[in-house]
Short mmCIF file of C-alpha atoms in Angstrom, two decimals:
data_model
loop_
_atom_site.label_atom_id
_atom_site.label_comp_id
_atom_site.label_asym_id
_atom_site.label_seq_id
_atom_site.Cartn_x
_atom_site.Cartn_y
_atom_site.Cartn_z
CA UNK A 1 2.74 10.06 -3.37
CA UNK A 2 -0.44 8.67 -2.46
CA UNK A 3 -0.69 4.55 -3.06
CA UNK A 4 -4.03 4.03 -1.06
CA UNK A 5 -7.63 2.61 -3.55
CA UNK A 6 -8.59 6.28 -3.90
CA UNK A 7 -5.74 8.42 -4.70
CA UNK A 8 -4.59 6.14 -7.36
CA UNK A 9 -8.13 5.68 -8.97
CA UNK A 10 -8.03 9.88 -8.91
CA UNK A 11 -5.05 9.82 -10.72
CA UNK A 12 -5.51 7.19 -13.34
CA UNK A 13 -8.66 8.51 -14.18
CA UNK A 14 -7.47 12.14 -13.71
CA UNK A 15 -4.95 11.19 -16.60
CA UNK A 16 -6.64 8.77 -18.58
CA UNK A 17 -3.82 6.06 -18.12
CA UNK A 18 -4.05 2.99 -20.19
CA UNK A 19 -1.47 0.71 -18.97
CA UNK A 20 0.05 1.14 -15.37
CA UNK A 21 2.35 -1.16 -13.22
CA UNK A 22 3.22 -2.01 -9.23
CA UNK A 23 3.33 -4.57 -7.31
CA UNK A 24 0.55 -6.96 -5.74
CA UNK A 25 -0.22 -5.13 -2.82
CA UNK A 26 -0.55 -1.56 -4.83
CA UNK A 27 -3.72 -3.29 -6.74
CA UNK A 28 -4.85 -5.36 -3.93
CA UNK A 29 -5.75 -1.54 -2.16
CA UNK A 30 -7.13 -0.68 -5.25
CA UNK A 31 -9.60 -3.82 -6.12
CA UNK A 32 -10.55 -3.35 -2.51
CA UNK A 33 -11.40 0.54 -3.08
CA UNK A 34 -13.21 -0.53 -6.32
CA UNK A 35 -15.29 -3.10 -5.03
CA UNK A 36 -16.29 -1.15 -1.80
CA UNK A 37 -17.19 2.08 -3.82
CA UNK A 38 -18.59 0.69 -6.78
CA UNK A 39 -16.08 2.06 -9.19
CA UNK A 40 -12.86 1.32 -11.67
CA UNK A 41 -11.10 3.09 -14.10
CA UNK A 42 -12.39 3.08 -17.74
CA UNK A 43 -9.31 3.95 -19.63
CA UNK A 44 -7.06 1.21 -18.05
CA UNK A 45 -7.10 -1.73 -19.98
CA UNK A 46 -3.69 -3.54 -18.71
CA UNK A 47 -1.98 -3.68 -14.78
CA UNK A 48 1.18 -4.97 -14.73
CA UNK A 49 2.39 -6.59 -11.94
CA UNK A 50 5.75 -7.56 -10.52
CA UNK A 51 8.00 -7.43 -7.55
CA UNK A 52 5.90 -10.43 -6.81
CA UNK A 53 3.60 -13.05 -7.94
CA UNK A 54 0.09 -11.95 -8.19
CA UNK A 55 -2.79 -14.49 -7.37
CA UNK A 56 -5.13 -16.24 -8.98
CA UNK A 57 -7.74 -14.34 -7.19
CA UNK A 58 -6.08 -10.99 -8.26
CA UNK A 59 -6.36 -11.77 -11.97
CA UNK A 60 -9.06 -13.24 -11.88
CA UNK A 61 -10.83 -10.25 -10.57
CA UNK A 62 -8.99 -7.52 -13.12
CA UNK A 63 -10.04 -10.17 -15.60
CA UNK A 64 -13.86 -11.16 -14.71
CA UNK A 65 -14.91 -7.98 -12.97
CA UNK A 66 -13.33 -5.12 -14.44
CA UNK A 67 -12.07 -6.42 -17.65
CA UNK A 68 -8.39 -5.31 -17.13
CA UNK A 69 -5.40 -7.21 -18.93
CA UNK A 70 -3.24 -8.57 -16.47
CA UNK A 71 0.41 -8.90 -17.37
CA UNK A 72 2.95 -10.77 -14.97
CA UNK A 73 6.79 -9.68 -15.32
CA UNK A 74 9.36 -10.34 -13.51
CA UNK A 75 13.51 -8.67 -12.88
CA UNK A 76 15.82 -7.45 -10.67
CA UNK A 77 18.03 -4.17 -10.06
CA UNK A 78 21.05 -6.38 -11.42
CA UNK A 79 19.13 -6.77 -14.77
CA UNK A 80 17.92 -3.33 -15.65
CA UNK A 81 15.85 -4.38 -14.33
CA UNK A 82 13.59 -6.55 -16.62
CA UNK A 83 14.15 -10.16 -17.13
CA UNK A 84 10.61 -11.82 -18.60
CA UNK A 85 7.21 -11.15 -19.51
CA UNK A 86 3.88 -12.96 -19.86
CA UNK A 87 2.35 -12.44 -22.60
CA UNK A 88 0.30 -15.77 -24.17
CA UNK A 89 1.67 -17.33 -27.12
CA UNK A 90 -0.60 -17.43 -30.34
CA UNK A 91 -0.85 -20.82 -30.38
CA UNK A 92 -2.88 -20.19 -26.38
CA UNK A 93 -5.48 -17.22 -27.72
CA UNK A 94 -7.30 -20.16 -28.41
CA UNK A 95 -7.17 -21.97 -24.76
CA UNK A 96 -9.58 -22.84 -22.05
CA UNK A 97 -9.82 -20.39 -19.12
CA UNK A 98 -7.90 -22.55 -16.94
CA UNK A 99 -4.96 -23.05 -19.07
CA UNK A 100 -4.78 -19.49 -19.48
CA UNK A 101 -4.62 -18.77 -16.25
CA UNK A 102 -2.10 -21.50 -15.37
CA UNK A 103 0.53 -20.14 -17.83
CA UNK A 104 -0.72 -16.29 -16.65
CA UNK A 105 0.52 -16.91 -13.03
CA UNK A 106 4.17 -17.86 -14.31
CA UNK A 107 6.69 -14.87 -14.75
CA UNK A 108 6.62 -15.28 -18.37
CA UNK A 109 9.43 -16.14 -21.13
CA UNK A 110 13.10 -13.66 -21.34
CA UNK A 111 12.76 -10.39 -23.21
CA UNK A 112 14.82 -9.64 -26.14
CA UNK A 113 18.86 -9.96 -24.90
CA UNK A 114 18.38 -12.36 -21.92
CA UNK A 115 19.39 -15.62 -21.97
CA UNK A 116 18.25 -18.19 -19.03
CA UNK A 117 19.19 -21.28 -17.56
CA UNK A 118 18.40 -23.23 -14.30
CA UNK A 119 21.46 -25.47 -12.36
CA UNK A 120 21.49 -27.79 -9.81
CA UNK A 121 22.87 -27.45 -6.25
CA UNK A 122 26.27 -28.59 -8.12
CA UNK A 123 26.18 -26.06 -10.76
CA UNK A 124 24.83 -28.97 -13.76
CA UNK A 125 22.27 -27.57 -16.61
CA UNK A 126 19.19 -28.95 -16.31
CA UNK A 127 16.75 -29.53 -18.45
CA UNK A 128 14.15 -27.24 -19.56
CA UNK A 129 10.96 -29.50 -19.24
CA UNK A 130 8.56 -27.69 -16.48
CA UNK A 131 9.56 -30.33 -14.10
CA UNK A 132 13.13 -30.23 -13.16
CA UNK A 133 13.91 -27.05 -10.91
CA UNK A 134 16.91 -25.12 -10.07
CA UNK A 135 18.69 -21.80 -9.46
CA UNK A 136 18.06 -19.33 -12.15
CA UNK A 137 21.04 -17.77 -14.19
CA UNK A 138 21.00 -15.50 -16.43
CA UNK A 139 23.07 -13.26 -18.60
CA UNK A 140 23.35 -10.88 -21.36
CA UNK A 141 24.64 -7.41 -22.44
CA UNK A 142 22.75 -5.52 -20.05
CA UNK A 143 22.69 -7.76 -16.92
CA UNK A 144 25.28 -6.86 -14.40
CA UNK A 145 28.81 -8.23 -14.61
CA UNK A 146 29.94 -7.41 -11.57
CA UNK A 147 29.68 -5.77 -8.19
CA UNK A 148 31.12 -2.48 -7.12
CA UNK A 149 34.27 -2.45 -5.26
CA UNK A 150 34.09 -6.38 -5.15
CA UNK A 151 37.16 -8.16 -7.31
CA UNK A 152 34.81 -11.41 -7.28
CA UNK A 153 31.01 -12.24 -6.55
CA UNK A 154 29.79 -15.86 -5.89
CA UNK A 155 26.35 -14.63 -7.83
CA UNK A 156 29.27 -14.15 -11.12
CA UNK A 157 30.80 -16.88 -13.29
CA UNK A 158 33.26 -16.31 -15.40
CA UNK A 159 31.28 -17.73 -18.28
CA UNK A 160 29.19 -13.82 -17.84
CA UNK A 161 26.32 -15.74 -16.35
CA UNK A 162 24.76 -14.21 -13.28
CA UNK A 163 23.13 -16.36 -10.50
CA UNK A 164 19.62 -14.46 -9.43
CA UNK A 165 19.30 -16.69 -6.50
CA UNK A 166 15.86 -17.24 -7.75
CA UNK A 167 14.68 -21.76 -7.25
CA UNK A 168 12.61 -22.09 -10.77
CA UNK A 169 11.65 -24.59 -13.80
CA UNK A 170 11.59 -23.39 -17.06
CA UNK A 171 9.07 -25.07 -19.56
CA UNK A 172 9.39 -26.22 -23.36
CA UNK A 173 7.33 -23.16 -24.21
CA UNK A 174 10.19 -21.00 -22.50
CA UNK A 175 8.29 -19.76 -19.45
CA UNK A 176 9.62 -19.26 -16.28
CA UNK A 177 7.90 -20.27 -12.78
CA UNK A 178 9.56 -19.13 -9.84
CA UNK A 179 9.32 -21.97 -6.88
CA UNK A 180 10.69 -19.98 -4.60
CA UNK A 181 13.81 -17.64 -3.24
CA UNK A 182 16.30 -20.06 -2.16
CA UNK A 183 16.59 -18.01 1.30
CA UNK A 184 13.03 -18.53 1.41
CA UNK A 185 12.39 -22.41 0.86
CA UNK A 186 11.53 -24.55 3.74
CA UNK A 187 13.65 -27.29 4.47
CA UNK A 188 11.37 -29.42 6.51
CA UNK A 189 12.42 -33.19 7.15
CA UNK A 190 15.24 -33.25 4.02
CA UNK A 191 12.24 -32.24 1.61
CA UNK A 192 12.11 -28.53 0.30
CA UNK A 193 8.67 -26.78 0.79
CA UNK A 194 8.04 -23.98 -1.46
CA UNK A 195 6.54 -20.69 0.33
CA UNK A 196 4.79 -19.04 -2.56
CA UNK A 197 3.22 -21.91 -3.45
CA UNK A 198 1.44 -21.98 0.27
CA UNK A 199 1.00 -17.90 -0.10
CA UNK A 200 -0.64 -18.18 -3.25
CA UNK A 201 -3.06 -21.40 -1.61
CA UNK A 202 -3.75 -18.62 1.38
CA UNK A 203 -4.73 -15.96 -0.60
CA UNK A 204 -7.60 -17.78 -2.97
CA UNK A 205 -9.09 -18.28 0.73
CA UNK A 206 -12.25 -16.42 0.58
CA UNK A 207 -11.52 -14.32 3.63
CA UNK A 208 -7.63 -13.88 3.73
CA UNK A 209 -6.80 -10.82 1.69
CA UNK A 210 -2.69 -11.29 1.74
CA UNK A 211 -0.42 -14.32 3.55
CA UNK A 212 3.13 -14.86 4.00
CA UNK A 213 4.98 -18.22 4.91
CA UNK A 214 7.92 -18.29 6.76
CA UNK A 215 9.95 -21.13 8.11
CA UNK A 216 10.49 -21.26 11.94
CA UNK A 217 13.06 -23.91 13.38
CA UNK A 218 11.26 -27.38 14.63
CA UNK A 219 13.61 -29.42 16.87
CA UNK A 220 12.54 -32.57 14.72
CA UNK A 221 11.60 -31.41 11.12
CA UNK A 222 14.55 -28.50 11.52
CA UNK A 223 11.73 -26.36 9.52
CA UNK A 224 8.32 -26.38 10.03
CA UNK A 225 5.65 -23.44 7.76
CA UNK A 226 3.97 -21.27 9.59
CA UNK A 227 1.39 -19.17 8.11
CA UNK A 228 0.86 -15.35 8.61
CA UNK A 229 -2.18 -13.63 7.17
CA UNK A 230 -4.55 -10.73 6.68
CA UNK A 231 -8.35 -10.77 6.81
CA UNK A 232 -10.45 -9.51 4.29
CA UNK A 233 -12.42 -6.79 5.69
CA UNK A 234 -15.09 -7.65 8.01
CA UNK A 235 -14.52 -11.57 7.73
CA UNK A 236 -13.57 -13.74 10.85
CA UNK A 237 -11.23 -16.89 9.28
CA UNK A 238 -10.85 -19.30 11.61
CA UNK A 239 -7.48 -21.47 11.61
CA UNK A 240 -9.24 -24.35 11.28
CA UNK A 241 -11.26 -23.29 7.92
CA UNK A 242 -7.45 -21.93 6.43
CA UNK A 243 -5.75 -25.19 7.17
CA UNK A 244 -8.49 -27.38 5.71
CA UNK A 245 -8.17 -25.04 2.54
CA UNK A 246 -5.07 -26.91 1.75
CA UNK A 247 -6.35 -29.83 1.71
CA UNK A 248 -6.08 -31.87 -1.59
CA UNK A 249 -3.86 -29.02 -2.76
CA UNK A 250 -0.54 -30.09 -1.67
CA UNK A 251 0.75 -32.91 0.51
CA UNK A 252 -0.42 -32.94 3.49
CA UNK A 253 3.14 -32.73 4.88
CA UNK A 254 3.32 -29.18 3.15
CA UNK A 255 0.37 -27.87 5.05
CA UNK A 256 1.24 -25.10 7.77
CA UNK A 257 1.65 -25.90 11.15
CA UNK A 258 -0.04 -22.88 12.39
CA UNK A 259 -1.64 -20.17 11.33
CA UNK A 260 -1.18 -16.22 12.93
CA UNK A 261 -3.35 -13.67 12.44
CA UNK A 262 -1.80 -9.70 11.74
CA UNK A 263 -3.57 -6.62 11.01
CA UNK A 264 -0.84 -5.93 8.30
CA UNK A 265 2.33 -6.99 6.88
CA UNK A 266 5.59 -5.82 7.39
CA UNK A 267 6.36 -4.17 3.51
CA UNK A 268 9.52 -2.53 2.37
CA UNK A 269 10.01 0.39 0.26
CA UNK A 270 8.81 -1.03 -3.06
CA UNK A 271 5.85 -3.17 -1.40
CA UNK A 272 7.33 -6.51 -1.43
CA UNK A 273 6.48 -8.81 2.51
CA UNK A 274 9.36 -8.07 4.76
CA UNK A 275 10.35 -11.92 4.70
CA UNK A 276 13.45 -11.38 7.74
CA UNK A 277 11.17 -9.01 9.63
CA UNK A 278 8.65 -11.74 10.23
CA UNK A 279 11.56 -14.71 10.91
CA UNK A 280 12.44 -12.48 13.44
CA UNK A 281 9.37 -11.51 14.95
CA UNK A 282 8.17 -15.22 15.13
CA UNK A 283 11.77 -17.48 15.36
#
């Protein structure tokens, strides 16, 4: 029962696991128990991680400092409940470290029986080019078909394909890269701002150890991001030093209005940022 740094390291090691999975704020507690007591688990060799997108800082530290596989996936309940993994193509063994890592913080091409596709506001195919994004469908024999005690579902076409609700591209190689929840984009000034980009952007800041974006209503821009985040233990970030972190890393039109410090995060059951909790809490 015990998710904290040290009752998980006791019971990897206590087992000898070899491959384990959770979700990004399960291993951020552990890295952070790691580092501070000087230890790891020798028998694990891959984390998989899912529910959300990990960092680049996360893998990067399995990676480089405990030389740990990391292995993004990515599903819901309504596709039982796996829909891709990331595992590198053989044609990228042989690629530089930043390539790597570019195609390791995508969600990773369909599994075996699931078929994808992304559509446009009016329901058109797009193309699969790692430019164009759109709402992800998907479908296949194991992928819901329906709802329970509901005759008809908008998320349902009668073509068996299944909309996940999910704002992605889809490159030529077949992987997936989620932009965004559509109930979570930012519609600031007729342009669409993408929160995970800004959360990921947050959390390679040297002393924020988790962020969150949320949109909260300007009276001009009708959205405006404003950034929520964690320290890292024993660090001081200033707003100032976070907002100039963006800099050069997306338009500055993107940037965050404002930044709030928290002492934690609002989580649900499985670990994932209580999105709602915070739009409330900040409106």
């Amino acid at each position: 029962p015990g998710l904290d740094g040290a009752s998980l390291t006791e019971v990897l090691d206590a087992e000898q696991v070899t491959i384990t999975a959770g979700v990004p704020t399960v291993w951020l507690g552990l890295l952070n128990h790691w580092r501070e007591h000087n230890t790891s688990v020798p028998s694990l060799h891959t984390v998989v991680v899912g529910g959300s997108a990990p960092t680049r800082a996360m893998i990067d530290a399995f990676e480089e400092e405990f030389g740990i596989q990391v292995l993004h996936a990515w599903g819901m309940t309504e596709m039982s409940p796996i829909g891709t993994a990331c595992r590198l193509k053989p044609a990228m063994v042989n690629a530089t470290q930043e390539e790597r890592r570019r195609i390791q913080l995508k969600q990773g091409r369909a599994v075996f029986g699931v078929e994808m596709k992304i559509v446009s506001r009016k329901g058109i195919e797009l193309p699969q080019d790692g430019e164009e994004f759109g709402e992800l469908k998907v479908r296949g024999p194991w992928i819901c078909s329906s709802y329970f005690k509901m005759d008809e579902s908008g998320s349902h076409d009668a073509d068996g394909w299944f909309a996940t609700g999910d704002i992605v591209t889809i490159d030529p190689d077949g992987y997936i890269d989620i932009t965004d929840r559509s109930k979570d984009l930012i519609k600031s000034g007729g342009e669409w701002i993408s929160s995970i980009e800004l959360e990921n952007i947050a959390s390679s800041h040297p002393d924020v150890a988790q962020a969150a974006v949320i949109g909260v209503p300007n009276e001009q821009w009708t959205e405006r991001p404003l950034l929520i985040i964690v320290p890292k233990p024993d660090r001081q970030p200033t707003k100032e030093s976070v907002l100039a972190f963006f800099e050069d890393k997306v338009a500055k039109w993107c940037i965050p209005d404002d930044v709030v410090m928290v002492d934690a995060l609002p989580l649900g059951a499985t670990g994932k940022v209580q999105k709602i909790k915070l739009r409330e809490q900040y409106a």
